[in-house]
Short mmCIF file of C-alpha atoms in Angstrom, two decimals:
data_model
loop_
_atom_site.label_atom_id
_atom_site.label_comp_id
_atom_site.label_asym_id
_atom_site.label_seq_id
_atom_site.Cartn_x
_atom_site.Cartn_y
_atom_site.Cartn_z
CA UNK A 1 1.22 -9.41 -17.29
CA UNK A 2 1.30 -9.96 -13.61
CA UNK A 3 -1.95 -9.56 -11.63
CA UNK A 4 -3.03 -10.23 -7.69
CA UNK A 5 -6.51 -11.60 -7.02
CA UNK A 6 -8.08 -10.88 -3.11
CA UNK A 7 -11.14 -12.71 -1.75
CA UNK A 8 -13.31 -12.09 -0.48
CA UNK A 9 -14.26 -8.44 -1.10
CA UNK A 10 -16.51 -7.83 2.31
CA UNK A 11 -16.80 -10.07 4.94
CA UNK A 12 -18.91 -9.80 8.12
CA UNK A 13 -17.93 -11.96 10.97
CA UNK A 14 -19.28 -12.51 14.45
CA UNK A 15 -16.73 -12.36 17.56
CA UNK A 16 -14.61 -15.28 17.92
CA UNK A 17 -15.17 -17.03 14.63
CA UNK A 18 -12.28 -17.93 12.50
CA UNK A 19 -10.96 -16.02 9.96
CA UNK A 20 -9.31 -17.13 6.21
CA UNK A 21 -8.75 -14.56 3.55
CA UNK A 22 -6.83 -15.87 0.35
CA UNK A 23 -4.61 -13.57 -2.02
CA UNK A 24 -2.94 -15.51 -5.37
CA UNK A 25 -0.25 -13.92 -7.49
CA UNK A 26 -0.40 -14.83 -11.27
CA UNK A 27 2.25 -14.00 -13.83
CA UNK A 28 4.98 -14.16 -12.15
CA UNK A 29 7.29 -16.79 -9.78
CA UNK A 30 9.01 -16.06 -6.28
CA UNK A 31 7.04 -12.47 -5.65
CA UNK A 32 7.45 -11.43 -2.38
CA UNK A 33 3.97 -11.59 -0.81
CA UNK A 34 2.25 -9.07 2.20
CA UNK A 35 -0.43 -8.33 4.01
CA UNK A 36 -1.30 -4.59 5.57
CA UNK A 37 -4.18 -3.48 7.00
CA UNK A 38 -5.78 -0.24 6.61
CA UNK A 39 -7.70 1.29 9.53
CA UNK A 40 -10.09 3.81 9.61
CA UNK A 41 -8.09 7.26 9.96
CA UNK A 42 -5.27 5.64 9.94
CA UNK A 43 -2.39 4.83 7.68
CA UNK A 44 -1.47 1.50 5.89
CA UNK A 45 0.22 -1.25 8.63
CA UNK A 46 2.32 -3.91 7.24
CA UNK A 47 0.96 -7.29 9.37
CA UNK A 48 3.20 -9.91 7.01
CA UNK A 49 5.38 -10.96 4.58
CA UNK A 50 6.99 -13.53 3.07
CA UNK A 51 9.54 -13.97 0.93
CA UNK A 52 9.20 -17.47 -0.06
CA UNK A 53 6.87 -20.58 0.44
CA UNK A 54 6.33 -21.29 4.55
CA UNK A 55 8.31 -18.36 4.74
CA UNK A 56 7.07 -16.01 6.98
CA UNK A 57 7.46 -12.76 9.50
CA UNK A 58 5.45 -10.87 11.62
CA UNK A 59 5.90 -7.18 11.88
CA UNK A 60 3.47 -6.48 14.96
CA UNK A 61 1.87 -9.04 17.30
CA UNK A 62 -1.92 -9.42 17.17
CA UNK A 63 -4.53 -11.95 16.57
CA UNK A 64 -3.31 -13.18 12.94
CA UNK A 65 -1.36 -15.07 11.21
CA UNK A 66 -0.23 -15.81 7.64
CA UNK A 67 1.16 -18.85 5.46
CA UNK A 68 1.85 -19.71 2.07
CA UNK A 69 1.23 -22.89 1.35
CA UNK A 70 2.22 -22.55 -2.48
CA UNK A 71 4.78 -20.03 -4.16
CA UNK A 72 1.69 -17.09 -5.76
CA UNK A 73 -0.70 -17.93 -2.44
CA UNK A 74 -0.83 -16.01 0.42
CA UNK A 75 -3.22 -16.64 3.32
CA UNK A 76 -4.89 -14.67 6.79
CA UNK A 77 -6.25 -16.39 9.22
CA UNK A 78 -7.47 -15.97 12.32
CA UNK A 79 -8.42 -18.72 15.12
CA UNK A 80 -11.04 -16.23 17.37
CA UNK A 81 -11.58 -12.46 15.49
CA UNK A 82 -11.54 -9.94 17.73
CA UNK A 83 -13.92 -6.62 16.99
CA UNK A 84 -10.15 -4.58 16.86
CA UNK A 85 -10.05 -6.91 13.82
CA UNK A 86 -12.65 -5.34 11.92
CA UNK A 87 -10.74 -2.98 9.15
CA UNK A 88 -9.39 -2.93 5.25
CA UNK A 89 -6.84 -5.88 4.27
CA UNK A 90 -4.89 -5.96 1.23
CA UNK A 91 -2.77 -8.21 -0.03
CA UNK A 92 0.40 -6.83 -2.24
CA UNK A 93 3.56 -8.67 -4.15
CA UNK A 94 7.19 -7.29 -5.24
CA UNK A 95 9.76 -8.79 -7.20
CA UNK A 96 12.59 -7.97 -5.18
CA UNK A 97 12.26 -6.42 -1.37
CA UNK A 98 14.93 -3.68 -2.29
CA UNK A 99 14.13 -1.53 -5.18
CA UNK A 100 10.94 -2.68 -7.11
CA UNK A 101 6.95 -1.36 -6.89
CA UNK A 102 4.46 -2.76 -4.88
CA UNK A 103 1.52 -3.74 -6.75
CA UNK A 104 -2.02 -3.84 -4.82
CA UNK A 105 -4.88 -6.39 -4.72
CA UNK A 106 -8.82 -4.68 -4.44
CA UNK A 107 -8.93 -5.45 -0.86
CA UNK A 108 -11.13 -7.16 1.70
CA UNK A 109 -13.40 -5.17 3.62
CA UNK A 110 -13.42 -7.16 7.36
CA UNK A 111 -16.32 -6.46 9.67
CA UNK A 112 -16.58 -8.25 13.02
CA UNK A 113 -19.93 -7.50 14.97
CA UNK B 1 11.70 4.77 13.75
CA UNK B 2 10.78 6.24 10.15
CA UNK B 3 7.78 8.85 10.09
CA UNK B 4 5.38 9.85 6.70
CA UNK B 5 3.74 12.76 6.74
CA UNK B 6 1.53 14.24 3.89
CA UNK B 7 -0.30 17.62 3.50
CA UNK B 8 -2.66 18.58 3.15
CA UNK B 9 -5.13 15.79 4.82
CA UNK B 10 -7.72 17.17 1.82
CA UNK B 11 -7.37 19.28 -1.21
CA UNK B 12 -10.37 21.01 -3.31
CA UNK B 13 -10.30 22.24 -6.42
CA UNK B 14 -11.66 23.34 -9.70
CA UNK B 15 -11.22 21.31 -12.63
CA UNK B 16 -7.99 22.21 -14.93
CA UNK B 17 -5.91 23.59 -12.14
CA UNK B 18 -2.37 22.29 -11.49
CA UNK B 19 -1.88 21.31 -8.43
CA UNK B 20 0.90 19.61 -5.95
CA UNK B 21 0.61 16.90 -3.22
CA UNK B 22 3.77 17.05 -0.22
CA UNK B 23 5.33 14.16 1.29
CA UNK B 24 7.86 14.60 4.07
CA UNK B 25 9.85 11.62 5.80
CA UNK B 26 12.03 11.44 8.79
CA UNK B 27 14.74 9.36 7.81
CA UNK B 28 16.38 9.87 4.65
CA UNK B 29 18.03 6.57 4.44
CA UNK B 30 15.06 5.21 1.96
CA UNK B 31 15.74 2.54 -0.73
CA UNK B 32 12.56 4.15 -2.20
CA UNK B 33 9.62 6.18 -2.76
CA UNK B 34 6.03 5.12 -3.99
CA UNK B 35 3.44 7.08 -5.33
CA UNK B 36 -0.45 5.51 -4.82
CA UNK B 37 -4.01 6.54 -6.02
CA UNK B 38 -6.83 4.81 -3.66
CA UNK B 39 -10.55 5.30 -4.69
CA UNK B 40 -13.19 4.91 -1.78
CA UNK B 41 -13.36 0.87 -1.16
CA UNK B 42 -10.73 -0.01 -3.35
CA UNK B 43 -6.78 -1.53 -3.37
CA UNK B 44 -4.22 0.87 -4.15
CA UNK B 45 -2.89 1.47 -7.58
CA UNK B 46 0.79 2.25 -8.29
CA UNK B 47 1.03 5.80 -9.98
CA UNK B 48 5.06 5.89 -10.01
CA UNK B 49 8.46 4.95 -8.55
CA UNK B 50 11.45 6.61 -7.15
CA UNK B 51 14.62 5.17 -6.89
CA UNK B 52 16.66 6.80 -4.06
CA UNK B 53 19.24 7.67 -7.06
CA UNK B 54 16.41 9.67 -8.95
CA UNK B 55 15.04 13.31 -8.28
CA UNK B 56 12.05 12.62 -10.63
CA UNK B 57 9.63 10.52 -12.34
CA UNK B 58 6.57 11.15 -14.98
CA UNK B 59 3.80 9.52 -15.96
CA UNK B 60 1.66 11.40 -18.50
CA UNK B 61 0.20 14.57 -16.19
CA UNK B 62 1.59 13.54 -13.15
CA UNK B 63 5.52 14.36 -12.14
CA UNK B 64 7.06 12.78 -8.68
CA UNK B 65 9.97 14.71 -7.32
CA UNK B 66 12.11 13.55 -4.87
CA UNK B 67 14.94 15.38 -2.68
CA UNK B 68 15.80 12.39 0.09
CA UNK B 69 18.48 14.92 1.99
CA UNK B 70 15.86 16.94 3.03
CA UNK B 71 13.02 14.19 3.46
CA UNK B 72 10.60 15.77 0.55
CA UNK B 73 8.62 14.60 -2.01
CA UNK B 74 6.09 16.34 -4.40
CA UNK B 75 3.53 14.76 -6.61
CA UNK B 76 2.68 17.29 -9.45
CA UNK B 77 -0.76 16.58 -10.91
CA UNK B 78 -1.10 18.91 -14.46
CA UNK B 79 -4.47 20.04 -15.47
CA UNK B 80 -6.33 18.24 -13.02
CA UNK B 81 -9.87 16.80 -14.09
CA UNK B 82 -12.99 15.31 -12.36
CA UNK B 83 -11.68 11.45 -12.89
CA UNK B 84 -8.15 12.24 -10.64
CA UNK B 85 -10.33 12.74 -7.16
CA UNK B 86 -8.89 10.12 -5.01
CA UNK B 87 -6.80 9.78 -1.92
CA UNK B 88 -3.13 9.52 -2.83
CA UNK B 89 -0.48 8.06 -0.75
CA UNK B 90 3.23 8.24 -0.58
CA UNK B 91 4.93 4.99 0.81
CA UNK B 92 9.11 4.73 1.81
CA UNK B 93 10.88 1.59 2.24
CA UNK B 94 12.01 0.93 5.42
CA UNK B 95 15.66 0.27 6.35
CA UNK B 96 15.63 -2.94 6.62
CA UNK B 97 13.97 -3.15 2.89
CA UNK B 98 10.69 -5.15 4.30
CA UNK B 99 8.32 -2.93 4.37
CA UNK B 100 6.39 0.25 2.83
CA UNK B 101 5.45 3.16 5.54
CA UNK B 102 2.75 4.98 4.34
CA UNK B 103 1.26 8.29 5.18
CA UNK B 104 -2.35 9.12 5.77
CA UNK B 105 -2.60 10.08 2.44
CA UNK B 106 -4.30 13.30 1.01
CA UNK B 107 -7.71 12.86 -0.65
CA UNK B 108 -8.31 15.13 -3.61
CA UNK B 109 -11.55 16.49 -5.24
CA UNK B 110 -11.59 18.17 -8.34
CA UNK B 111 -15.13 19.75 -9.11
CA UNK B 112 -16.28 20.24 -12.90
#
């Protein structure tokens, strides 16, 4: 069975420091790989995705960026985090970008203070 | 630009009642429609799938509907119990097949 792994699970970060947040993919090959964040009161935003390794787009500008260095790995980072940074990430994976579900890591909780 | 809108924000009710979740979308050009359950701090887990072909899916008490001419979707929750308070959230593919657009969700509390 297929099964997405998120570190860290809360994170507290001063202003400016850099950011890396790590999401793996195991039991499958070639997922396509995101990242959304959730903020408070409001809905899910899709920041990334990929749909193969170094393959990557953007959906809204901002302070972040993404690679995937390796097929099931999916990275955030962040140079200089910005306190509009602070919110809920998850990663997620699909099979196919078309018709299949979206499966869900647990989340990081990002605070920057 | 597609729009997901779910009511109510926040449902209460008594344990064993049936009870129904809306989702209504803006454009009905969807690949598909997604079904979530989010506890407080946590990811989101999958409850079911709709293909823009189907009108319905089940999964033990819960029943997904979907009508995409008239931008509607229903989750049906059966003989709801303590254990199902959550926030749920309904999710639509985007056009270009990319991305999920979520709504707001509705958090549910069902009292013993």
């Amino acid at each position: 069975s297929q099964t997405i792994h998120q570190w860290p699970a809360t994170l507290v970060q001063p202003v400016g420091s850099p950011l890396s947040l790590e999401c793996t993919v195991e039991g499958t090959s070639n997922p396509n790989l995101y990242w959304y964040r959730q903020a408070a009161g409001r809905g899910l935003q899709l920041l990334f995705y990929s749909v193969g390794i170094g393959q990557i787009s953007s959906e809204v500008p901002q302070n972040l960026s993404a690679s995937r260095p390796q097929d099931r790995q999916f990275i955030l980072s962040s140079k200089k985090l910005l306190l509009s940074d602070s919110g809920f990430y998850l990663c997620a994976w699909s099979r196919d970008l078309v018709a299949a579900e979206a499966f869900f890591g647990q989340g990081t909780r990002l605070t920057v203070v | 630009k597609q729009e997901v809108t779910q009511i109510p924000a926040a449902l209460s009710v008594p344990e064993g009642e049936n009870l129904v979740l809306n989702c209504s979308f803006t454009d009905s050009a969807i690949y598909n429609l997604q079904w979530f359950r989010q506890d407080p701090g946590k990811g989101l887990t999958s409850l079911l799938l709709i293909q823009s072909s189907q009108r319905e899916q089940t999964s033990g008490r819960l029943n997904a509907s979907l009508d995409k001419s008239s931008g509607r979707s229903t989750l049906y929750i059966a003989a709801s119990q303590p254990g199902d308070s959550a926030t749920y959230l309904c999710a639509v593919l985007n056009q270009a097949g990319t991305a999920l657009i979520f709504g707001k969700g509705t958090t549910l509390s069902v009292s013993s």
